[in-house]
Short mmCIF file of C-alpha atoms in Angstrom, two decimals:
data_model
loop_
_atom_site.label_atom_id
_atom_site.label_comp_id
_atom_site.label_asym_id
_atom_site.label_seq_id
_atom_site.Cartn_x
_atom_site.Cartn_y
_atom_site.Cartn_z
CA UNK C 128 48.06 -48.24 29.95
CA UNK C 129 49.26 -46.92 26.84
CA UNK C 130 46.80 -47.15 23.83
CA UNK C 131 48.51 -47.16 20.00
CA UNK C 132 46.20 -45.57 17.52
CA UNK C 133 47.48 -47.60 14.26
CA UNK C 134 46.64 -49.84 11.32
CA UNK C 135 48.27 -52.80 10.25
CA UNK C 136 49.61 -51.73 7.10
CA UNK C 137 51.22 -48.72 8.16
CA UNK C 138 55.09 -48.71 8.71
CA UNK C 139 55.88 -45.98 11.19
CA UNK C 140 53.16 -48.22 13.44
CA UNK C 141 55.23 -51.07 12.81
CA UNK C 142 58.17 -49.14 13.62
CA UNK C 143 56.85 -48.24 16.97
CA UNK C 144 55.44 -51.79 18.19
CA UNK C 145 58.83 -53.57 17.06
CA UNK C 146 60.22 -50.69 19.31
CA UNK C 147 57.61 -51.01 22.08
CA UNK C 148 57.74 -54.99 21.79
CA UNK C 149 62.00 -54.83 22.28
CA UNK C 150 61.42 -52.41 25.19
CA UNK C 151 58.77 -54.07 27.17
CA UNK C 152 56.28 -51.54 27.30
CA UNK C 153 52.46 -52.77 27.38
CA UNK C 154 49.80 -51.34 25.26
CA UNK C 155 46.65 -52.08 23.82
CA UNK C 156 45.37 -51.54 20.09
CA UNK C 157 43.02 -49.61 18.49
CA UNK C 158 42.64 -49.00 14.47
CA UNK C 159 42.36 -46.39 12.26
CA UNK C 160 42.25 -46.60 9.00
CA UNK C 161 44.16 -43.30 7.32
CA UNK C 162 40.38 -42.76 4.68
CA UNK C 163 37.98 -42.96 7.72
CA UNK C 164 40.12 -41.19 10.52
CA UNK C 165 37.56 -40.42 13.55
CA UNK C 166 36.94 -36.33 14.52
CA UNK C 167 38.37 -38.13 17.50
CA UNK C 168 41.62 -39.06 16.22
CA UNK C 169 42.02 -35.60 14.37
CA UNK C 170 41.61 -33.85 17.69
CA UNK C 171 44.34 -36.25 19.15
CA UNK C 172 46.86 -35.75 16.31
CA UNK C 173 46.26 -32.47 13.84
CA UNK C 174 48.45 -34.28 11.52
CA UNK C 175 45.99 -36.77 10.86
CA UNK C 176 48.14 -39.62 10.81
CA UNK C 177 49.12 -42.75 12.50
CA UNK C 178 50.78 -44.00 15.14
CA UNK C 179 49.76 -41.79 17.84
CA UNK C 180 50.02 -42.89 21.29
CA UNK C 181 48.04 -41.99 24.25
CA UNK C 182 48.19 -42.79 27.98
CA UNK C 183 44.80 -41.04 29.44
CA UNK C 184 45.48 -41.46 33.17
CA UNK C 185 48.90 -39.60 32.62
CA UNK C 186 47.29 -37.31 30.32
CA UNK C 187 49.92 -38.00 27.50
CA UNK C 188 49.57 -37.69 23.98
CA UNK C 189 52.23 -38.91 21.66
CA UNK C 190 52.62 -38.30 17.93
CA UNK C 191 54.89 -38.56 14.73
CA UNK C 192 56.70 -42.13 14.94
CA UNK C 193 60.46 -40.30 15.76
CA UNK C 194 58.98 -38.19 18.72
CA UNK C 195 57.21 -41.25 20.08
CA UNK C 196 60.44 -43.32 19.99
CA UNK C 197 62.90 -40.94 21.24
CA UNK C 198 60.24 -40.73 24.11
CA UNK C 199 60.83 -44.26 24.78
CA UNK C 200 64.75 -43.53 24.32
CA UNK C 201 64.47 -41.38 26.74
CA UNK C 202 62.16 -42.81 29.24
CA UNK C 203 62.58 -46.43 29.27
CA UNK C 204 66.43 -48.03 29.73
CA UNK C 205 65.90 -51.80 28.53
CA UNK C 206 67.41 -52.38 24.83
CA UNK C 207 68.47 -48.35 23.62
CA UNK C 208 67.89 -47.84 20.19
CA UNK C 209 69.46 -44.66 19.43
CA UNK C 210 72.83 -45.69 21.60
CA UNK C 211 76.11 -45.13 21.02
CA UNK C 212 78.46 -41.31 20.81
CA UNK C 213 76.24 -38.41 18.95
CA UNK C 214 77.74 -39.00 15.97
CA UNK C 215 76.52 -42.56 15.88
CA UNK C 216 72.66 -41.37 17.40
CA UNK C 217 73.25 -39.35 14.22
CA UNK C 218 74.12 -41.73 11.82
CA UNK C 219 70.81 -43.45 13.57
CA UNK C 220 69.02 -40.44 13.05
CA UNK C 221 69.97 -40.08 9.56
CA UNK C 222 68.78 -43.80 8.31
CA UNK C 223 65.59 -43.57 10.39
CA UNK C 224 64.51 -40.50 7.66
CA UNK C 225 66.26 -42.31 4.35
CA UNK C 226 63.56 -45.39 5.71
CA UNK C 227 60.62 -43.18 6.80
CA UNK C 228 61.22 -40.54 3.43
CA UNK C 229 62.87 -42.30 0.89
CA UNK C 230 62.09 -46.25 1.04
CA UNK C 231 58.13 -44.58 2.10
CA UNK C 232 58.00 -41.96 -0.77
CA UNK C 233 59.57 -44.35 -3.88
CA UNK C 234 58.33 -47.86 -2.84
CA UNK C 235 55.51 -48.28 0.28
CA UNK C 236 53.67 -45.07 -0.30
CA UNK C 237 52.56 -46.09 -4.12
CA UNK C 238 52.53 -49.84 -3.03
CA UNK C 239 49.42 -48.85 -0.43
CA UNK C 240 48.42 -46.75 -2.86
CA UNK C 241 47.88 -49.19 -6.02
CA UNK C 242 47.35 -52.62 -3.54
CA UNK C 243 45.49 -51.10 -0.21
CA UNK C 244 43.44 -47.99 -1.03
CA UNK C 245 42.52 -48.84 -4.66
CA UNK C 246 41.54 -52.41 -3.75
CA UNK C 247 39.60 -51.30 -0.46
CA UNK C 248 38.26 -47.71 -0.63
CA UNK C 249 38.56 -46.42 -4.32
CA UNK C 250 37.26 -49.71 -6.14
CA UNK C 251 40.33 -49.79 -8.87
CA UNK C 252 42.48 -52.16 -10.01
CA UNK C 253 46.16 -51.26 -9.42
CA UNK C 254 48.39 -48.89 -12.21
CA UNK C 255 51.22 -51.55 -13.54
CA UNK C 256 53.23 -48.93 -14.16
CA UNK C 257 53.76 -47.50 -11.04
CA UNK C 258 53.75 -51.48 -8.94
CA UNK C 259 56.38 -51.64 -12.06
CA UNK C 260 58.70 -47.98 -11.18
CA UNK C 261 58.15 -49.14 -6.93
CA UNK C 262 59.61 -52.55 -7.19
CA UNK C 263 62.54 -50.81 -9.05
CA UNK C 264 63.10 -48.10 -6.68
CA UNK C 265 62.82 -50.89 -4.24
CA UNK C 266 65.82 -52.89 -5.66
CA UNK C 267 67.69 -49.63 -5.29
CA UNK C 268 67.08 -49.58 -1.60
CA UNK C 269 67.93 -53.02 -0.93
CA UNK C 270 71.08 -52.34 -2.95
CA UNK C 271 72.42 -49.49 -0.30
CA UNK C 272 71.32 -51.82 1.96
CA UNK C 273 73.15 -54.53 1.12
CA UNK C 274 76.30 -52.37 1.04
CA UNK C 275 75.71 -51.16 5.01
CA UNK C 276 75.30 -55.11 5.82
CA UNK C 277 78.48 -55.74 4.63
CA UNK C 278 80.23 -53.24 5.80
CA UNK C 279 78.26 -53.01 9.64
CA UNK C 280 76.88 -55.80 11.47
CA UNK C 281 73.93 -53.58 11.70
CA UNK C 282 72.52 -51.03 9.48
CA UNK C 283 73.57 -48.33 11.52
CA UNK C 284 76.73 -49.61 13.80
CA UNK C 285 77.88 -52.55 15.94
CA UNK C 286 74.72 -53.09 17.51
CA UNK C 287 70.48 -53.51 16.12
CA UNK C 288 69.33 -49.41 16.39
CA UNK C 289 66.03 -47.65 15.86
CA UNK C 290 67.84 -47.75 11.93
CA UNK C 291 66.83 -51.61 11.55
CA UNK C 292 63.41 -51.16 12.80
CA UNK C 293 62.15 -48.18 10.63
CA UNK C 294 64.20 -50.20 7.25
CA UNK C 295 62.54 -53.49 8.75
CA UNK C 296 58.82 -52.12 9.21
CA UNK C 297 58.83 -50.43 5.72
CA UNK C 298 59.78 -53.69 4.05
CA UNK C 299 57.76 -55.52 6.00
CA UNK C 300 54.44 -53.98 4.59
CA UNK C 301 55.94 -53.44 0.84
CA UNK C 302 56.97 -57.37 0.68
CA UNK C 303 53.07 -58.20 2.66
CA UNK C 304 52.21 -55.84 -0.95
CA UNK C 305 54.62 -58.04 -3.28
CA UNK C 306 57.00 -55.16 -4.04
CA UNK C 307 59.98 -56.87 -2.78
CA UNK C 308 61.99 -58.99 -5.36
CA UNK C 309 64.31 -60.80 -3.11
CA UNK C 310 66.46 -61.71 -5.63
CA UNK C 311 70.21 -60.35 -5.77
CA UNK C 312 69.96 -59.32 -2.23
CA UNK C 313 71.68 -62.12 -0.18
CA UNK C 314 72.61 -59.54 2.59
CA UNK C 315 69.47 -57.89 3.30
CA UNK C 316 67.56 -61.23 3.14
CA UNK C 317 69.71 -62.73 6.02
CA UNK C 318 69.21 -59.33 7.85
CA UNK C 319 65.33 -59.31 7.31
CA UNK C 320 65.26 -63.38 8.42
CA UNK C 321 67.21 -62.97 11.61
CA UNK C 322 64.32 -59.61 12.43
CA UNK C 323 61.36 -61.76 11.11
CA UNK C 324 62.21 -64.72 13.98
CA UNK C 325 62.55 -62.28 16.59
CA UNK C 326 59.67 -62.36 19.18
CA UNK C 327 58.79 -58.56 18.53
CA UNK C 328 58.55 -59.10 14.69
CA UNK C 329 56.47 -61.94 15.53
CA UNK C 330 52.86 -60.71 15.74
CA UNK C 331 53.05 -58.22 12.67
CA UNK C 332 53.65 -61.51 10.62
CA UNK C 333 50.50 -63.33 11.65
CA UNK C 334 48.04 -59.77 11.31
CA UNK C 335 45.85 -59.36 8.15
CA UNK C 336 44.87 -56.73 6.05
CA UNK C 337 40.87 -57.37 5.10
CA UNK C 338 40.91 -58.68 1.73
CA UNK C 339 44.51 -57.95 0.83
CA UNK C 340 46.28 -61.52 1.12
CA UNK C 341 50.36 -61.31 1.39
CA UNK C 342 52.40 -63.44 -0.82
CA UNK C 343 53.09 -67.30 0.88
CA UNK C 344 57.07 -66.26 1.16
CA UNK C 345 55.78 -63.49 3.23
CA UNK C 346 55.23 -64.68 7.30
CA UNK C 347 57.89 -68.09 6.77
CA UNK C 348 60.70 -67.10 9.08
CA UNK C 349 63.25 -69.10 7.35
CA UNK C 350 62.39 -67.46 3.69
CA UNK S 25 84.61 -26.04 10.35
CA UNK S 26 81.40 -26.63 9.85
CA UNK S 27 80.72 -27.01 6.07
CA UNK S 28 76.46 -26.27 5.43
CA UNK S 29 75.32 -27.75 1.74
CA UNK S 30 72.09 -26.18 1.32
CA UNK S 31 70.18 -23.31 -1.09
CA UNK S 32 68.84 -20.20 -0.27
CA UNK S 33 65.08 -21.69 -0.09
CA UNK S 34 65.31 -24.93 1.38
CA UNK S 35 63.40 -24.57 4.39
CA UNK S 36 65.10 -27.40 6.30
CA UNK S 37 68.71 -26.13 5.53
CA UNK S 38 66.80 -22.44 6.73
CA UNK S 39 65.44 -24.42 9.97
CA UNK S 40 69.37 -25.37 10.75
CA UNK S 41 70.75 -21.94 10.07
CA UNK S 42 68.61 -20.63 12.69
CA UNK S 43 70.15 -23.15 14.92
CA UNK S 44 73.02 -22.57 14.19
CA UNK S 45 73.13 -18.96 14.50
CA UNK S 46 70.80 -19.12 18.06
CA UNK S 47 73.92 -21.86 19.05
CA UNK S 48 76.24 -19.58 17.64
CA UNK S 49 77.91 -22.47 16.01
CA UNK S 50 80.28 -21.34 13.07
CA UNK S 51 79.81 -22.87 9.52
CA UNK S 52 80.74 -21.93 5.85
CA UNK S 53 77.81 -22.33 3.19
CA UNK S 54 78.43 -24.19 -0.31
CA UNK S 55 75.23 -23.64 -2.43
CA UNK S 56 73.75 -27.25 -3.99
CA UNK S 57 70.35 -26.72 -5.95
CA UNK S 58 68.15 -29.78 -5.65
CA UNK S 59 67.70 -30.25 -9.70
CA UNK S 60 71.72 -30.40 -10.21
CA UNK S 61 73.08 -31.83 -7.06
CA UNK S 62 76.59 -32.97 -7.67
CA UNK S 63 77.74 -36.73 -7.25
CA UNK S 64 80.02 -35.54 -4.97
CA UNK S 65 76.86 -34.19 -2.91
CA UNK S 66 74.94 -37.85 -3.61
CA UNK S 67 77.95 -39.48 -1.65
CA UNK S 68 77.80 -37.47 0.82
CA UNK S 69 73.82 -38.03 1.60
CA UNK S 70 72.29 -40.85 -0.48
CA UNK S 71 69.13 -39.23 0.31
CA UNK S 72 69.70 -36.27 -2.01
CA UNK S 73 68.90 -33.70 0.06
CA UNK S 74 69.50 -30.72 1.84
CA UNK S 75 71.06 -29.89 4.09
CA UNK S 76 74.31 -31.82 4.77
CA UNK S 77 76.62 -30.36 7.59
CA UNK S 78 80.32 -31.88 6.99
CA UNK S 79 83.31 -31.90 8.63
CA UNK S 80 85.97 -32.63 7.09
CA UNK S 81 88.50 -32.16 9.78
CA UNK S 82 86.53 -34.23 12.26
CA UNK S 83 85.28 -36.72 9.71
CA UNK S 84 81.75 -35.98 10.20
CA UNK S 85 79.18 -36.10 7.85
CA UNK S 86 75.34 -35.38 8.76
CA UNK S 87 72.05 -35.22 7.18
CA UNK S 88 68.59 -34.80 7.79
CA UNK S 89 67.46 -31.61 9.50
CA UNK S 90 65.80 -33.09 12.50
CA UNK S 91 69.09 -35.71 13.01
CA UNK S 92 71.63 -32.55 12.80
CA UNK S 93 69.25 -30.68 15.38
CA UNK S 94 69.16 -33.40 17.50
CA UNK S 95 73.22 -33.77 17.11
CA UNK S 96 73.76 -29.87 17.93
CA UNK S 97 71.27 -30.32 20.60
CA UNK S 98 73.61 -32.96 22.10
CA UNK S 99 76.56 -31.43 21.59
CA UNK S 100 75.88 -27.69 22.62
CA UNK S 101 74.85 -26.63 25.75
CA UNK S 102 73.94 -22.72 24.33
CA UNK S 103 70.35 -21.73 23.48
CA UNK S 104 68.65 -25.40 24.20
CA UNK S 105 66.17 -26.34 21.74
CA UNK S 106 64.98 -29.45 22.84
CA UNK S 107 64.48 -28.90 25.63
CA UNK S 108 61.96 -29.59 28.98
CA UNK S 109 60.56 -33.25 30.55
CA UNK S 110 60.47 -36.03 28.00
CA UNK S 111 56.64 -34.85 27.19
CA UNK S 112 57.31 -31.64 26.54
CA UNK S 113 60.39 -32.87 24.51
CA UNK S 114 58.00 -34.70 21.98
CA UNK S 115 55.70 -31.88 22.24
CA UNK S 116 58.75 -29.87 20.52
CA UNK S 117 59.48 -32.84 18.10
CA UNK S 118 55.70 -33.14 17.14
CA UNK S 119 55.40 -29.74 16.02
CA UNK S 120 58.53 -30.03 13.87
CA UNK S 121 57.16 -32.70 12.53
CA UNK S 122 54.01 -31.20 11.46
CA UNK S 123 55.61 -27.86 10.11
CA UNK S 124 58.67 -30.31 7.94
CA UNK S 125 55.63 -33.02 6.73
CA UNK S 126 52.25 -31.60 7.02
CA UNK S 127 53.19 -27.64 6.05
CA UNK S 128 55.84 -28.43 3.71
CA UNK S 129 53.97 -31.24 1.52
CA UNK S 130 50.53 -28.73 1.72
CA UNK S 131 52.65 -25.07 1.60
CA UNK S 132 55.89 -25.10 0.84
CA UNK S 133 56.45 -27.47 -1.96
CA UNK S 134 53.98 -26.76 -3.97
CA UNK S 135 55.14 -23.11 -3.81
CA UNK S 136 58.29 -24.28 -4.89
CA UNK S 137 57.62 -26.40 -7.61
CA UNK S 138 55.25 -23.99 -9.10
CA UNK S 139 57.06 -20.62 -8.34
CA UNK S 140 60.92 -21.81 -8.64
CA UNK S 141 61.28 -24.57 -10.19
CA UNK S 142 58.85 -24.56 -12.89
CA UNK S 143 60.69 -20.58 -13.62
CA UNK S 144 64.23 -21.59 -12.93
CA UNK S 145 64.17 -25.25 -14.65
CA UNK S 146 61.47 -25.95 -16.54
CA UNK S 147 60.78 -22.96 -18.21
CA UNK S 148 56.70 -22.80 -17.67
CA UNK S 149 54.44 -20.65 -16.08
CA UNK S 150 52.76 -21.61 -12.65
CA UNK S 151 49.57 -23.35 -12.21
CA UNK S 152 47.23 -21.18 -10.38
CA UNK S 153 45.07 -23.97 -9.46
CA UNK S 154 47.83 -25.38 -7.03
CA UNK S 155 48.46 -21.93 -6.22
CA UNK S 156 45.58 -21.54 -4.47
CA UNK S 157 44.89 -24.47 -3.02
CA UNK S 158 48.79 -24.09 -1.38
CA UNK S 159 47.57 -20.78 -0.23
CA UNK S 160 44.23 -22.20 1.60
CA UNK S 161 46.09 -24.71 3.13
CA UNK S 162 48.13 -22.20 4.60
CA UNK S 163 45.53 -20.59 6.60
CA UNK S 164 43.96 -23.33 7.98
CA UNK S 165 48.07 -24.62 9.48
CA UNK S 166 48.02 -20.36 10.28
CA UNK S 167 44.70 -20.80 12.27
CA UNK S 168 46.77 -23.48 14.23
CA UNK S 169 49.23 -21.57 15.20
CA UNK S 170 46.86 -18.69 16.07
CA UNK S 171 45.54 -20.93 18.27
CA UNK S 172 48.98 -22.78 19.50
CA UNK S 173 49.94 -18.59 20.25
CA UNK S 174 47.01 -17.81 21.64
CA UNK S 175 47.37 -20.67 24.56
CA UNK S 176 51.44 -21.04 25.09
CA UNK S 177 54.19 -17.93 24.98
CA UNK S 178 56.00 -19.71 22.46
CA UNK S 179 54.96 -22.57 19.90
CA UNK S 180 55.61 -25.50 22.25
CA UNK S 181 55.24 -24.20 25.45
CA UNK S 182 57.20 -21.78 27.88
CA UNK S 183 60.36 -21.11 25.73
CA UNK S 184 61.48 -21.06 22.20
CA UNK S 185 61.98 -24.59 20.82
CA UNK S 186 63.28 -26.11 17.93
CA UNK S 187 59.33 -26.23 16.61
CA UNK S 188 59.45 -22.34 16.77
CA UNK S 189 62.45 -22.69 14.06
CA UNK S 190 60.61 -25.25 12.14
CA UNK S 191 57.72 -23.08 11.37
CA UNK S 192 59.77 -20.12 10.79
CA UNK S 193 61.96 -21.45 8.73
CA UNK S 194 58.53 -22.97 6.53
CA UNK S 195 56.76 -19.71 6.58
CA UNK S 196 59.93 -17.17 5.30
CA UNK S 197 60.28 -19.67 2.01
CA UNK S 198 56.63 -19.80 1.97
CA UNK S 199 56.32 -16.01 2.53
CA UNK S 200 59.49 -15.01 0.21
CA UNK S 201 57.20 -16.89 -2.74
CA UNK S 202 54.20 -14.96 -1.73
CA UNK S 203 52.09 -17.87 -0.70
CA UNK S 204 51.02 -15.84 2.66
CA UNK S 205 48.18 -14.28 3.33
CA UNK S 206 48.71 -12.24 6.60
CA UNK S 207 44.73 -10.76 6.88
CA UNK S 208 43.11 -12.77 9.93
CA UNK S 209 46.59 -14.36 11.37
CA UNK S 210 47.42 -11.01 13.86
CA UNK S 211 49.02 -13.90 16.48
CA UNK S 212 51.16 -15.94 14.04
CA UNK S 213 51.62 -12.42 12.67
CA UNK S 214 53.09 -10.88 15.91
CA UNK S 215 55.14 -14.21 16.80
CA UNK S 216 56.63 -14.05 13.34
CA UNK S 217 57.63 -10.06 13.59
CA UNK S 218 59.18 -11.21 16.87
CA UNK S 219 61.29 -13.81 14.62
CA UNK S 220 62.08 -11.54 11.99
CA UNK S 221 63.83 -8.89 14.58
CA UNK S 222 66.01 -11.80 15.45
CA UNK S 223 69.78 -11.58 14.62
CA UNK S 224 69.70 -15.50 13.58
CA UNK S 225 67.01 -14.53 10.86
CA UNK S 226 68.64 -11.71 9.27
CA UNK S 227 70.99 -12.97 6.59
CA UNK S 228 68.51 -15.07 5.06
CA UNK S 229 65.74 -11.78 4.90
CA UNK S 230 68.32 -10.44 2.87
CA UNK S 231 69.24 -13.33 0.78
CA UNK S 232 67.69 -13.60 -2.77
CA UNK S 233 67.36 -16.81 -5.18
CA UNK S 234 67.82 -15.35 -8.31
CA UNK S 235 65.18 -14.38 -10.49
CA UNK S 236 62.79 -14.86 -8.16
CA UNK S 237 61.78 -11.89 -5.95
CA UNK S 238 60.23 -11.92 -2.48
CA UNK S 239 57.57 -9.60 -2.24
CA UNK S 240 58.13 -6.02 -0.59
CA UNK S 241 56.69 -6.91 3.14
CA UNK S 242 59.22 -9.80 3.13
CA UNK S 243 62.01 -8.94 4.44
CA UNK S 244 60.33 -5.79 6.68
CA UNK S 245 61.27 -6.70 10.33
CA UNK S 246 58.06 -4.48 11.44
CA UNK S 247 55.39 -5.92 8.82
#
């Protein structure tokens, strides 16, 4: 069976069990937390960094969340995620890295930073000003966003791609961190309700963090 | 035709020149430095960065190094860089991975921010402190390729992959701004001569970003 290294507040393990969840594929948990990563888990992935995905009786060791899921593009046929001609795989492609670089870099990044690692390893309370210069970079996000939704019925095309899962996991953990203001962004709020009732969204909604608490708007499918 | 935004030491725009070149894929280049990128260059990639491939012709407009491999690697049968079962496919994709997140954010961009962009834009002398550190990071991701060499004919396996291109193309920018140290690396040493011979690599040995000088082994195909 395949075993997914992860922790619950990192996106590109979100990404990967929304993906794993809409494909079918089985798999049991195990955590790492990114300040007290096992000699174990550095020998598994050099990069040091979750999700990595292992299947020990196949002798298969996946890592970096867009290798792992255009494995499963490749290897499993129920609900494709990065469908369509090359230039729309590309135009996947494309949003996958503004979501995993961009959204990560300006908004979840700092929000783990100030609200998860201060609070649980480094014993400080969180900078204002950066919570502050995140939940602004944020609003530009949802902006762009907001423009694809009208324009697409999904962020990258016709159809729900590999695009809506990477925007969907990294907003999922910077709104559990109160970064997202949901204000002004009719669009991307009906496109993040119709994820949050799906059945693979599910289960990321109900998971804890220790002694981080989420805001109450955060696991209500209908808010 | 192909239309390449990039600048001479962006080591993803240097990873898709070498693709391009091994595809033999023909392209014009249009030089956009990252500190004074055009609107015109924000619409085409709301990301910001380099490299873009356009076509205007065709209507196509791509970003993100790893999505324009992937589109090239669709769309051209010549010089496969993805290539191999499904495993050894993410085997290729991990690497690039680590060499365009782990090397770059330890190597690369430090070197660049201290030893370009602090001389071409900001007008102040590098940090030697950073310097340093950039440069002992660098041998322990050199050790790993030693070892990756010492085990495989090529980075990822049997033939030369698109992770063979990623680490080149990290180690010329990081080599042009004299953050390698060579002593102790004879493996990644003889894998990158190998490179260097290569008629892909040879307009950007040659190519020079202003001010800033390589130093004299740089561009020696035999050193």
């Amino acid at each position: 069976m395949w075993r997914l290294y992860q922790f619950p507040l990192c996106p590109f393990s979100r990404k990967i069990r929304l993906l794993l969840a809409e494909k079918n594929v089985a798999y049991e948990m195990l955590r790492e937390d990114p300040w007290s990563a096992s000699d174990y888990f550095w020998n598994l992935n050099p990069a040091g960094r979750t999700p990595v995905l292992a299947h020990q009786e196949r002798d298969i060791v996946l890592c970096d969340s867009r290798a792992i899921a255009e494995y499963f593009e490749e290897t499993v046929d129920k609900s494709p995620m990065i469908n369509g001609t090359s230039t729309n795989r590309a135009e996947i492609r494309r949003l996958v890295a503004l979501f995993d670089e961009n959204f990560y870099n300006d908004v979840t990044a700092p929000l783990l930073n100030e609200r998860m690692k201060k609070r649980i390893v480094l014993n400080q309370p969180p900078d204002s000003r950066v919570l502050r210069e995140a939940m602004k970079l944020a609003h530009g996000h949802l902006d762009y966003m907001d423009w694809l939704i009208d324009n697409r019925p999904w962020l990258a095309g016709s159809t729900m791609s590999l695009a809506d899962l990477a925007a969907a996991a990294q907003i999922s953990v910077a709104d559990y961190l109160g970064g997202i203001d949901w204000a002004g962004h009719e669009q991307t709020r009906g496109w993040y309700a119709v994820f949050k009732s799906r059945p693979s969204f599910r289960p990321l909604l109900t998971e804890r963090m220790g002694v981080i608490q989420p805001p109450l708007h955060y696991a209500k499918v209908d808010d």
